[in-house]
Every structure is written in C-alpha cells, then in structure tokens.
Amino acid sequence: ELSEMLTYDITRSLSRYFQIDRGVLGADPGILKPYKAIIIAKPQDKFTESEKYIIDQYIMNGGRVLWLLDGARVSMDTLATYGVTPAIDNDINLNDQLFRYGVRVNPNLLQDVQCAYIPVDKARQGEKANYQPAPWYYAPLLFPSPASPITKNITPVKSEFASSIDFVGKNEKINKEILLVTSQNSKALPAPMRVGLEILGMTADPNYFSEKYLPVAVALNGVFPSVFENRLPPKNVLIYEKPKYQSVKTRMVVVADGDIIRNEVTGVGANSQPLPLGYDSYMNQEFGNKNFILNSVLYLTDDDGWLN
C-alpha cells in the first residue's frame, strides 16, 4: 500500500480526531477489533484468503472500511521513460468480496475533459525548452455530490488513472449512494490498453468524450452478507469465535482510485517533503481530496449523524 511519506498529510489531519496505526494483518481475526475504521490505500499485491477473512469478519462485527483501489495498473516510471506504458487489470483478489457487498470496481481507465494540467515541452528539436500547460485527460477532476454530507460543499477532487464503479446485486438491506463522478464529457477505456503521451495533443472532441457522470466513489450502509458464507474459513486463520455470515448495521466507502489519498512529495531522499493532500504544485491549486477523505472517515465513524 502507499508509504508513510505518501500518506503523511492525511495521517496528520486524521490524527486530530483519531489514533492512527499502520499494520499488517496476520492470522488473528480479532486483530482489528480495537479499531473503529480501517483504510486500505492503493494496495498493489493480492490479498490472501486469510486477510480477506479477517477484513470480512471485522465488517460482520460492525467494522467500517474505506477502500481506495485501482481498477487498472499503470507504471508512471515506464510512461515517463518511454512515453508509453500498458495498463492492465489490477487483480488483487478482492473482486468476489466487493461484489458480495454490492459493488464492482471496473478494470478500466477514465479520461475526462474536466482534468488537471501538466507541463509539456512544445519546442522543436534543438530549440530551447518551451513548457506549456496541456490537459492530462487521465487525471479527471471529479464532481462531488451535493446530496451527501461527505461531499456537500467540497471542491472538485483530483484523481489520476481512476476507474469507474458499478452497483451490483439487489440487496434491499444495503443503501447505496454516489459520492464522486466524472463530468458530462468523459470516456471509459477497458484494460488491457495502451497509455501514451500522444493524448496530450488530442482535442476535446465531444463525440469521443461521449460518456457522462461515471461514478468513481460510493458509500454503502446497511447489513452486508459475508463473502465466506457457505465456504470454509482459511486453514491458517486462528478460529476461536464462530464466524458471522451477516453483519450488524455498518458502513463502507469505496473509491476506484488509490491516488485520491496520496499527497505529492517535493525533493529527493533526505530532502523530500510531503505537500498538502490535494495540492497540485504545477497548477498551484488545492483540490478537495483532503476534505473528501476526512469527511469519509468521519462519516464511517459517525454513529450519531453529527456530520449531517
């Protein structure tokens, strides 16, 4: 998952309200019991069945989860070096679990006319560098829902290589609401695909950007079924309580982009410094990422409706 440096600013902000710990799930299903909420921030490796079981039973007992997951995997290093990189399905072995809870993070990448800008050298070969701002369609600026207390009155949220989310199933015990969406001029491209810098010269053709309001973040609350119903618990988990196969009433927020919680870092090595979450150093603008994450965690831990 994201390192301490890349989550430094949100950790500091959340520590005004909470004790924040980082940790690894072992074999003890009760390891998460002391925690009101957990944050899973941009995981890269596949979850084991025992890790899924621990998270599932945490939810069954009323635990709250903020999931920040990438639907597709892109290497920024390869893109920066070669100007092109593949985008592949980011299979981290959570699809069946999220599907059971009522959502699917799609293996795609979103492009949007409403996006962040990056510097591009427009000089010809041999000329002095001439950097000009260009729209980076893979960094949509997401619109917050005015209807939810999580997103009410916050500014657009900056994403990068985001994916779309679908609601699945018809479980009437789960309430679902959309929190963040793309603009009315967006495009979803299925993985595997090719990501190249040539897109920087593309015009914003409405015939190409023909999709609208694609969901990227959602909130779920209610009674959730266990993904381990009718399945044996994993062998390497310590079972000292009877598993639960239906949760008490609880909540989760699912975001189809791990970068929404990641702060930029300036400098190198010992001189590196984290920037505020949501701050874009090139555009010199602060987006609503920090308020969105803070409000999401406050919503998850808010049994009395104070956020409203």
mmCIF file of C-alpha atoms in Angstrom:
data_model
loop_
_atom_site.group_PDB
_atom_site.id
_atom_site.type_symbol
_atom_site.label_atom_id
_atom_site.label_comp_id
_atom_site.label_asym_id
_atom_site.label_seq_id
_atom_site.Cartn_x
_atom_site.Cartn_y
_atom_site.Cartn_z
ATOM 1 C CA GLU A 1 0.000 0.000 0.000
ATOM 2 C CA LEU A 2 1.015 3.665 -0.061
ATOM 3 C CA SER A 3 4.037 4.516 2.102
ATOM 4 C CA GLU A 4 4.029 6.728 5.203
ATOM 5 C CA MET A 5 5.527 9.625 3.199
ATOM 6 C CA LEU A 6 2.783 9.401 0.551
ATOM 7 C CA THR A 7 0.037 9.405 3.202
ATOM 8 C CA TYR A 8 1.784 11.812 5.593
ATOM 9 C CA ASP A 9 -0.621 14.735 5.219
ATOM 10 C CA ILE A 10 -3.866 12.791 5.668
ATOM 11 C CA THR A 11 -2.357 10.868 8.606
ATOM 12 C CA ARG A 12 -1.526 14.174 10.295
ATOM 13 C CA SER A 13 -5.001 15.563 9.572
ATOM 14 C CA LEU A 14 -6.815 12.459 10.835
ATOM 15 C CA SER A 15 -4.683 12.381 13.997
ATOM 16 C CA ARG A 16 -6.632 15.440 15.205
ATOM 17 C CA TYR A 17 -9.578 13.089 15.729
ATOM 18 C CA PHE A 18 -8.133 9.584 15.966
ATOM 19 C CA GLN A 19 -5.203 7.448 16.981
ATOM 20 C CA ILE A 20 -3.709 6.281 13.671
ATOM 21 C CA ASP A 21 -1.816 2.983 13.379
ATOM 22 C CA ARG A 22 -0.232 1.184 10.441
ATOM 23 C CA GLY A 23 -0.058 -2.580 10.454
ATOM 24 C CA VAL A 24 -0.078 -5.930 8.710
ATOM 25 C CA LEU A 25 -2.860 -8.491 9.061
ATOM 26 C CA GLY A 26 -1.589 -11.787 10.480
ATOM 27 C CA ALA A 27 -3.594 -14.874 11.391
ATOM 28 C CA ASP A 28 -5.682 -13.447 14.254
ATOM 29 C CA PRO A 29 -9.254 -12.487 13.185
ATOM 30 C CA GLY A 30 -9.524 -10.258 16.282
ATOM 31 C CA ILE A 31 -6.568 -8.054 15.359
ATOM 32 C CA LEU A 32 -8.863 -5.285 14.036
ATOM 33 C CA LYS A 33 -11.313 -5.349 16.949
ATOM 34 C CA PRO A 34 -9.952 -2.192 18.667
ATOM 35 C CA TYR A 35 -10.391 -0.096 15.508
ATOM 36 C CA LYS A 36 -13.455 1.939 14.599
ATOM 37 C CA ALA A 37 -12.387 2.094 10.933
ATOM 38 C CA ILE A 38 -9.645 0.840 8.641
ATOM 39 C CA ILE A 39 -8.239 2.418 5.462
ATOM 40 C CA ILE A 40 -6.948 0.262 2.603
ATOM 41 C CA ALA A 41 -4.926 2.680 0.452
ATOM 42 C CA LYS A 42 -3.872 1.669 -3.071
ATOM 43 C CA PRO A 43 -2.846 -1.973 -2.497
ATOM 44 C CA GLN A 44 -0.552 -3.491 -5.135
ATOM 45 C CA ASP A 45 -0.311 -7.140 -4.051
ATOM 46 C CA LYS A 46 -3.024 -9.790 -3.974
ATOM 47 C CA PHE A 47 -4.862 -10.257 -0.698
ATOM 48 C CA THR A 48 -4.645 -13.743 0.765
ATOM 49 C CA GLU A 49 -7.823 -15.591 1.720
ATOM 50 C CA SER A 50 -6.897 -15.235 5.400
ATOM 51 C CA GLU A 51 -6.516 -11.445 5.033
ATOM 52 C CA LYS A 52 -9.892 -11.286 3.293
ATOM 53 C CA TYR A 53 -11.415 -13.368 6.082
ATOM 54 C CA ILE A 54 -10.065 -11.030 8.789
ATOM 55 C CA ILE A 55 -11.464 -7.965 6.976
ATOM 56 C CA ASP A 56 -14.768 -9.728 6.271
ATOM 57 C CA GLN A 57 -15.292 -10.745 9.906
ATOM 58 C CA TYR A 58 -14.285 -7.232 11.011
ATOM 59 C CA ILE A 59 -17.121 -5.905 8.817
ATOM 60 C CA MET A 60 -19.540 -8.580 10.068
ATOM 61 C CA ASN A 61 -18.902 -7.322 13.619
ATOM 62 C CA GLY A 62 -19.611 -3.701 12.668
ATOM 63 C CA GLY A 63 -16.213 -2.548 11.398
ATOM 64 C CA ARG A 64 -16.048 0.289 8.861
ATOM 65 C CA VAL A 65 -13.781 0.278 5.797
ATOM 66 C CA LEU A 66 -12.537 2.984 3.431
ATOM 67 C CA TRP A 67 -11.416 1.112 0.298
ATOM 68 C CA LEU A 68 -9.186 3.026 -2.173
ATOM 69 C CA LEU A 69 -8.497 0.601 -5.010
ATOM 70 C CA ASP A 70 -7.191 0.939 -8.571
ATOM 71 C CA GLY A 71 -9.172 -0.884 -11.225
ATOM 72 C CA ALA A 72 -6.208 -0.862 -13.629
ATOM 73 C CA ARG A 73 -2.454 -0.805 -13.032
ATOM 74 C CA VAL A 74 -0.228 1.750 -14.782
ATOM 75 C CA SER A 75 3.534 2.297 -14.394
ATOM 76 C CA MET A 76 4.300 6.034 -14.224
ATOM 77 C CA ASP A 77 8.045 5.279 -14.379
ATOM 78 C CA THR A 78 7.644 3.420 -17.682
ATOM 79 C CA LEU A 79 5.400 6.189 -19.037
ATOM 80 C CA ALA A 80 7.919 8.901 -18.064
ATOM 81 C CA THR A 81 10.861 6.944 -19.554
ATOM 82 C CA TYR A 82 9.358 5.648 -22.799
ATOM 83 C CA GLY A 83 6.299 7.847 -23.326
ATOM 84 C CA VAL A 84 4.060 4.781 -23.389
ATOM 85 C CA THR A 85 3.044 2.030 -20.956
ATOM 86 C CA PRO A 86 0.477 -0.775 -20.797
ATOM 87 C CA ALA A 87 -2.498 -0.555 -18.444
ATOM 88 C CA ILE A 88 -3.578 -3.950 -17.153
ATOM 89 C CA ASP A 89 -6.338 -5.257 -14.895
ATOM 90 C CA ASN A 90 -5.291 -4.713 -11.260
ATOM 91 C CA ASP A 91 -6.393 -8.082 -9.874
ATOM 92 C CA ILE A 92 -5.740 -8.001 -6.115
ATOM 93 C CA ASN A 93 -8.174 -10.847 -5.296
ATOM 94 C CA LEU A 94 -10.919 -8.619 -3.857
ATOM 95 C CA ASN A 95 -13.485 -8.769 -6.671
ATOM 96 C CA ASP A 96 -15.607 -11.537 -5.127
ATOM 97 C CA GLN A 97 -15.627 -9.801 -1.738
ATOM 98 C CA LEU A 98 -16.658 -6.376 -3.047
ATOM 99 C CA PHE A 99 -19.231 -7.990 -5.347
ATOM 100 C CA ARG A 100 -20.781 -9.638 -2.288
ATOM 101 C CA TYR A 101 -21.002 -6.239 -0.591
ATOM 102 C CA GLY A 102 -22.721 -4.722 -3.649
ATOM 103 C CA VAL A 103 -20.057 -3.010 -5.763
ATOM 104 C CA ARG A 104 -17.658 -3.704 -8.616
ATOM 105 C CA VAL A 105 -14.508 -1.690 -9.353
ATOM 106 C CA ASN A 106 -14.230 -1.959 -13.129
ATOM 107 C CA PRO A 107 -10.921 -2.805 -14.853
ATOM 108 C CA ASN A 108 -10.822 0.378 -16.909
ATOM 109 C CA LEU A 109 -9.283 3.852 -17.050
ATOM 110 C CA LEU A 110 -11.258 7.071 -17.227
ATOM 111 C CA GLN A 111 -10.490 10.073 -19.386
ATOM 112 C CA ASP A 112 -12.205 13.396 -18.837
ATOM 113 C CA VAL A 113 -12.212 16.844 -20.438
ATOM 114 C CA GLN A 114 -12.525 18.262 -16.896
ATOM 115 C CA CYS A 115 -8.979 17.343 -15.817
ATOM 116 C CA ALA A 116 -5.686 18.519 -14.341
ATOM 117 C CA TYR A 117 -2.977 20.104 -16.495
ATOM 118 C CA ILE A 118 0.678 19.076 -16.786
ATOM 119 C CA PRO A 119 3.685 20.862 -18.396
ATOM 120 C CA VAL A 120 4.608 19.744 -21.926
ATOM 121 C CA ASP A 121 7.662 20.840 -23.902
ATOM 122 C CA LYS A 122 6.327 22.318 -27.162
ATOM 123 C CA ALA A 123 9.791 23.263 -28.510
ATOM 124 C CA ARG A 124 11.084 21.678 -31.703
ATOM 125 C CA GLN A 125 14.203 19.531 -31.654
ATOM 126 C CA GLY A 126 17.291 21.647 -30.986
ATOM 127 C CA GLU A 127 15.317 24.608 -29.663
ATOM 128 C CA LYS A 128 15.246 25.843 -26.083
ATOM 129 C CA ALA A 129 12.662 24.070 -23.939
ATOM 130 C CA ASN A 130 9.243 25.721 -24.055
ATOM 131 C CA TYR A 131 6.889 24.220 -21.477
ATOM 132 C CA GLN A 132 3.186 24.857 -21.957
ATOM 133 C CA PRO A 133 0.204 23.558 -19.945
ATOM 134 C CA ALA A 134 -1.643 20.664 -21.567
ATOM 135 C CA PRO A 135 -4.745 18.784 -20.361
ATOM 136 C CA TRP A 136 -3.892 15.390 -18.843
ATOM 137 C CA TYR A 137 -7.133 13.575 -19.604
ATOM 138 C CA TYR A 138 -6.150 10.685 -17.308
ATOM 139 C CA ALA A 139 -6.428 12.993 -14.267
ATOM 140 C CA PRO A 140 -10.174 13.746 -14.021
ATOM 141 C CA LEU A 141 -11.345 16.445 -11.619
ATOM 142 C CA LEU A 142 -14.279 14.663 -10.032
ATOM 143 C CA PHE A 143 -17.540 16.371 -9.175
ATOM 144 C CA PRO A 144 -18.773 15.882 -5.573
ATOM 145 C CA SER A 145 -22.407 15.019 -4.922
ATOM 146 C CA PRO A 146 -24.309 17.905 -3.265
ATOM 147 C CA ALA A 147 -26.690 15.379 -1.677
ATOM 148 C CA SER A 148 -24.245 13.577 0.632
ATOM 149 C CA PRO A 149 -22.824 15.018 3.867
ATOM 150 C CA ILE A 150 -19.442 13.555 2.810
ATOM 151 C CA THR A 151 -19.176 15.634 -0.353
ATOM 152 C CA LYS A 152 -21.502 18.566 0.297
ATOM 153 C CA ASN A 153 -19.723 21.912 -0.246
ATOM 154 C CA ILE A 154 -16.302 20.462 -1.113
ATOM 155 C CA THR A 155 -14.340 21.491 -4.207
ATOM 156 C CA PRO A 156 -13.628 19.039 -7.073
ATOM 157 C CA VAL A 157 -11.419 16.073 -6.166
ATOM 158 C CA LYS A 158 -8.322 15.357 -8.254
ATOM 159 C CA SER A 159 -7.807 11.769 -9.399
ATOM 160 C CA GLU A 160 -5.243 10.019 -11.590
ATOM 161 C CA PHE A 161 -5.802 6.817 -13.540
ATOM 162 C CA ALA A 162 -9.199 6.409 -11.902
ATOM 163 C CA SER A 163 -11.702 3.669 -12.743
ATOM 164 C CA SER A 164 -15.481 3.526 -12.669
ATOM 165 C CA ILE A 165 -17.669 1.740 -10.098
ATOM 166 C CA ASP A 166 -20.887 -0.187 -10.685
ATOM 167 C CA PHE A 167 -23.501 -1.160 -8.115
ATOM 168 C CA VAL A 168 -24.303 -4.875 -8.330
ATOM 169 C CA GLY A 169 -26.997 -7.077 -6.845
ATOM 170 C CA LYS A 170 -30.369 -6.109 -5.414
ATOM 171 C CA ASN A 171 -29.807 -6.454 -1.680
ATOM 172 C CA GLU A 172 -32.509 -4.276 -0.130
ATOM 173 C CA LYS A 173 -30.658 -4.261 3.199
ATOM 174 C CA ILE A 174 -27.899 -2.062 1.721
ATOM 175 C CA ASN A 175 -28.353 1.648 0.932
ATOM 176 C CA LYS A 176 -26.078 2.937 -1.824
ATOM 177 C CA GLU A 177 -25.184 6.492 -2.774
ATOM 178 C CA ILE A 178 -22.800 8.002 -5.315
ATOM 179 C CA LEU A 179 -20.198 10.444 -3.954
ATOM 180 C CA LEU A 180 -17.887 11.416 -6.853
ATOM 181 C CA VAL A 181 -18.497 11.358 -10.612
ATOM 182 C CA THR A 182 -16.751 12.393 -13.819
ATOM 183 C CA SER A 183 -18.012 15.297 -15.910
ATOM 184 C CA GLN A 184 -20.535 15.076 -18.743
ATOM 185 C CA ASN A 185 -17.614 14.722 -21.209
ATOM 186 C CA SER A 186 -15.735 11.596 -20.198
ATOM 187 C CA LYS A 187 -14.661 8.221 -21.562
ATOM 188 C CA ALA A 188 -14.075 4.765 -20.022
ATOM 189 C CA LEU A 189 -11.421 2.622 -21.731
ATOM 190 C CA PRO A 190 -11.249 -1.086 -20.783
ATOM 191 C CA ALA A 191 -7.960 -2.665 -19.710
ATOM 192 C CA PRO A 192 -5.709 -4.059 -21.084
ATOM 193 C CA MET A 193 -4.889 -0.964 -23.109
ATOM 194 C CA ARG A 194 -2.022 1.309 -24.081
ATOM 195 C CA VAL A 195 -1.407 4.614 -22.280
ATOM 196 C CA GLY A 196 0.680 7.083 -24.278
ATOM 197 C CA LEU A 197 1.709 10.717 -24.023
ATOM 198 C CA GLU A 198 0.368 11.400 -27.523
ATOM 199 C CA ILE A 199 -3.003 12.001 -25.849
ATOM 200 C CA LEU A 200 -1.609 15.367 -24.706
ATOM 201 C CA GLY A 201 -2.114 16.700 -28.223
ATOM 202 C CA MET A 202 -5.674 15.419 -28.569
ATOM 203 C CA THR A 203 -8.554 17.855 -28.877
ATOM 204 C CA ALA A 204 -11.571 17.531 -26.621
ATOM 205 C CA ASP A 205 -13.917 16.053 -29.234
ATOM 206 C CA PRO A 206 -17.402 15.629 -27.663
ATOM 207 C CA ASN A 207 -18.029 12.667 -29.986
ATOM 208 C CA TYR A 208 -15.093 10.881 -28.324
ATOM 209 C CA PHE A 209 -15.784 12.066 -24.758
ATOM 210 C CA SER A 210 -19.349 10.849 -25.058
ATOM 211 C CA GLU A 211 -19.967 9.310 -21.599
ATOM 212 C CA LYS A 212 -21.186 11.281 -18.610
ATOM 213 C CA TYR A 213 -21.238 11.218 -14.804
ATOM 214 C CA LEU A 214 -19.367 7.917 -14.346
ATOM 215 C CA PRO A 215 -19.229 7.036 -10.605
ATOM 216 C CA VAL A 216 -15.750 6.845 -9.035
ATOM 217 C CA ALA A 217 -16.619 6.844 -5.309
ATOM 218 C CA VAL A 218 -19.662 5.450 -3.486
ATOM 219 C CA ALA A 219 -20.925 4.989 0.077
ATOM 220 C CA LEU A 220 -22.711 1.866 1.287
ATOM 221 C CA ASN A 221 -24.524 1.390 4.572
ATOM 222 C CA GLY A 222 -26.715 -1.372 5.927
ATOM 223 C CA VAL A 223 -26.450 -5.104 6.598
ATOM 224 C CA PHE A 224 -23.824 -6.902 4.489
ATOM 225 C CA PRO A 225 -23.566 -10.626 3.688
ATOM 226 C CA SER A 226 -20.260 -12.389 4.323
ATOM 227 C CA VAL A 227 -18.148 -13.473 1.360
ATOM 228 C CA PHE A 228 -17.329 -16.629 3.368
ATOM 229 C CA GLU A 229 -20.926 -17.810 3.685
ATOM 230 C CA ASN A 230 -21.081 -21.454 2.555
ATOM 231 C CA ARG A 231 -17.279 -21.543 2.484
ATOM 232 C CA LEU A 232 -14.797 -22.979 4.952
ATOM 233 C CA PRO A 233 -12.612 -20.430 6.769
ATOM 234 C CA PRO A 234 -8.992 -20.355 5.502
ATOM 235 C CA LYS A 235 -6.809 -23.004 7.147
ATOM 236 C CA ASN A 236 -4.132 -20.662 8.504
ATOM 237 C CA VAL A 237 -6.532 -18.386 10.446
ATOM 238 C CA LEU A 238 -6.939 -18.800 14.190
ATOM 239 C CA ILE A 239 -10.631 -19.622 14.707
ATOM 240 C CA TYR A 240 -11.707 -19.021 18.295
ATOM 241 C CA GLU A 241 -15.123 -17.479 17.587
ATOM 242 C CA LYS A 242 -17.917 -18.812 15.433
ATOM 243 C CA PRO A 243 -17.839 -16.949 12.084
ATOM 244 C CA LYS A 244 -20.638 -14.481 11.346
ATOM 245 C CA TYR A 245 -22.265 -14.591 7.923
ATOM 246 C CA GLN A 246 -24.348 -11.414 8.186
ATOM 247 C CA SER A 247 -23.117 -8.101 9.510
ATOM 248 C CA VAL A 248 -24.635 -5.828 12.082
ATOM 249 C CA LYS A 249 -25.565 -2.478 10.545
ATOM 250 C CA THR A 250 -22.358 -0.845 9.331
ATOM 251 C CA ARG A 251 -20.838 1.342 6.594
ATOM 252 C CA MET A 252 -18.145 1.437 3.934
ATOM 253 C CA VAL A 253 -16.862 3.851 1.302
ATOM 254 C CA VAL A 254 -15.371 2.504 -1.935
ATOM 255 C CA VAL A 255 -13.152 4.709 -4.144
ATOM 256 C CA ALA A 256 -11.913 3.449 -7.517
ATOM 257 C CA ASP A 257 -8.629 5.362 -7.369
ATOM 258 C CA GLY A 258 -5.889 4.886 -4.786
ATOM 259 C CA ASP A 259 -4.204 8.181 -5.693
ATOM 260 C CA ILE A 260 -7.014 10.266 -4.197
ATOM 261 C CA ILE A 261 -5.439 9.763 -0.736
ATOM 262 C CA ARG A 262 -1.821 10.219 -1.946
ATOM 263 C CA ASN A 263 -0.019 13.521 -1.319
ATOM 264 C CA GLU A 264 2.703 14.763 -3.659
ATOM 265 C CA VAL A 265 6.290 14.870 -2.419
ATOM 266 C CA THR A 266 8.870 17.519 -3.292
ATOM 267 C CA GLY A 267 12.641 16.969 -3.150
ATOM 268 C CA VAL A 268 14.664 13.759 -3.190
ATOM 269 C CA GLY A 269 15.878 11.395 -0.459
ATOM 270 C CA ALA A 270 16.647 13.075 2.855
ATOM 271 C CA ASN A 271 15.447 16.402 1.431
ATOM 272 C CA SER A 272 11.997 15.136 0.448
ATOM 273 C CA GLN A 273 8.994 16.920 1.918
ATOM 274 C CA PRO A 274 5.306 15.942 1.670
ATOM 275 C CA LEU A 275 2.943 18.528 0.181
ATOM 276 C CA PRO A 276 -0.639 19.043 1.399
ATOM 277 C CA LEU A 277 -3.052 16.383 0.153
ATOM 278 C CA GLY A 278 -4.910 17.646 -2.917
ATOM 279 C CA TYR A 279 -2.340 20.337 -3.710
ATOM 280 C CA ASP A 280 -1.231 20.371 -7.357
ATOM 281 C CA SER A 281 2.181 22.057 -7.499
ATOM 282 C CA TYR A 282 2.041 22.741 -11.240
ATOM 283 C CA MET A 283 -1.458 24.217 -11.246
ATOM 284 C CA ASN A 284 -0.772 25.873 -7.854
ATOM 285 C CA GLN A 285 -4.223 24.814 -6.735
ATOM 286 C CA GLU A 286 -5.596 22.787 -3.851
ATOM 287 C CA PHE A 287 -8.371 20.354 -4.688
ATOM 288 C CA GLY A 288 -10.925 18.776 -2.344
ATOM 289 C CA ASN A 289 -9.071 15.486 -1.710
ATOM 290 C CA LYS A 290 -8.273 16.157 1.942
ATOM 291 C CA ASN A 291 -11.819 17.204 2.831
ATOM 292 C CA PHE A 292 -13.197 14.210 0.945
ATOM 293 C CA ILE A 293 -11.023 11.688 2.818
ATOM 294 C CA LEU A 294 -11.556 13.408 6.185
ATOM 295 C CA ASN A 295 -15.328 13.535 5.685
ATOM 296 C CA SER A 296 -15.363 9.896 4.533
ATOM 297 C CA VAL A 297 -13.657 8.714 7.728
ATOM 298 C CA LEU A 298 -15.820 10.973 9.898
ATOM 299 C CA TYR A 299 -18.906 9.554 8.146
ATOM 300 C CA LEU A 300 -17.734 5.979 8.708
ATOM 301 C CA THR A 301 -17.160 6.562 12.419
ATOM 302 C CA ASP A 302 -20.245 8.776 12.949
ATOM 303 C CA ASP A 303 -22.986 6.771 14.664
ATOM 304 C CA ASP A 304 -24.900 9.856 15.799
ATOM 305 C CA GLY A 305 -25.246 11.684 12.486
ATOM 306 C CA TRP A 306 -23.115 14.682 13.525
ATOM 307 C CA LEU A 307 -21.726 15.064 10.016
ATOM 308 C CA ASN A 308 -25.177 15.894 8.707
#
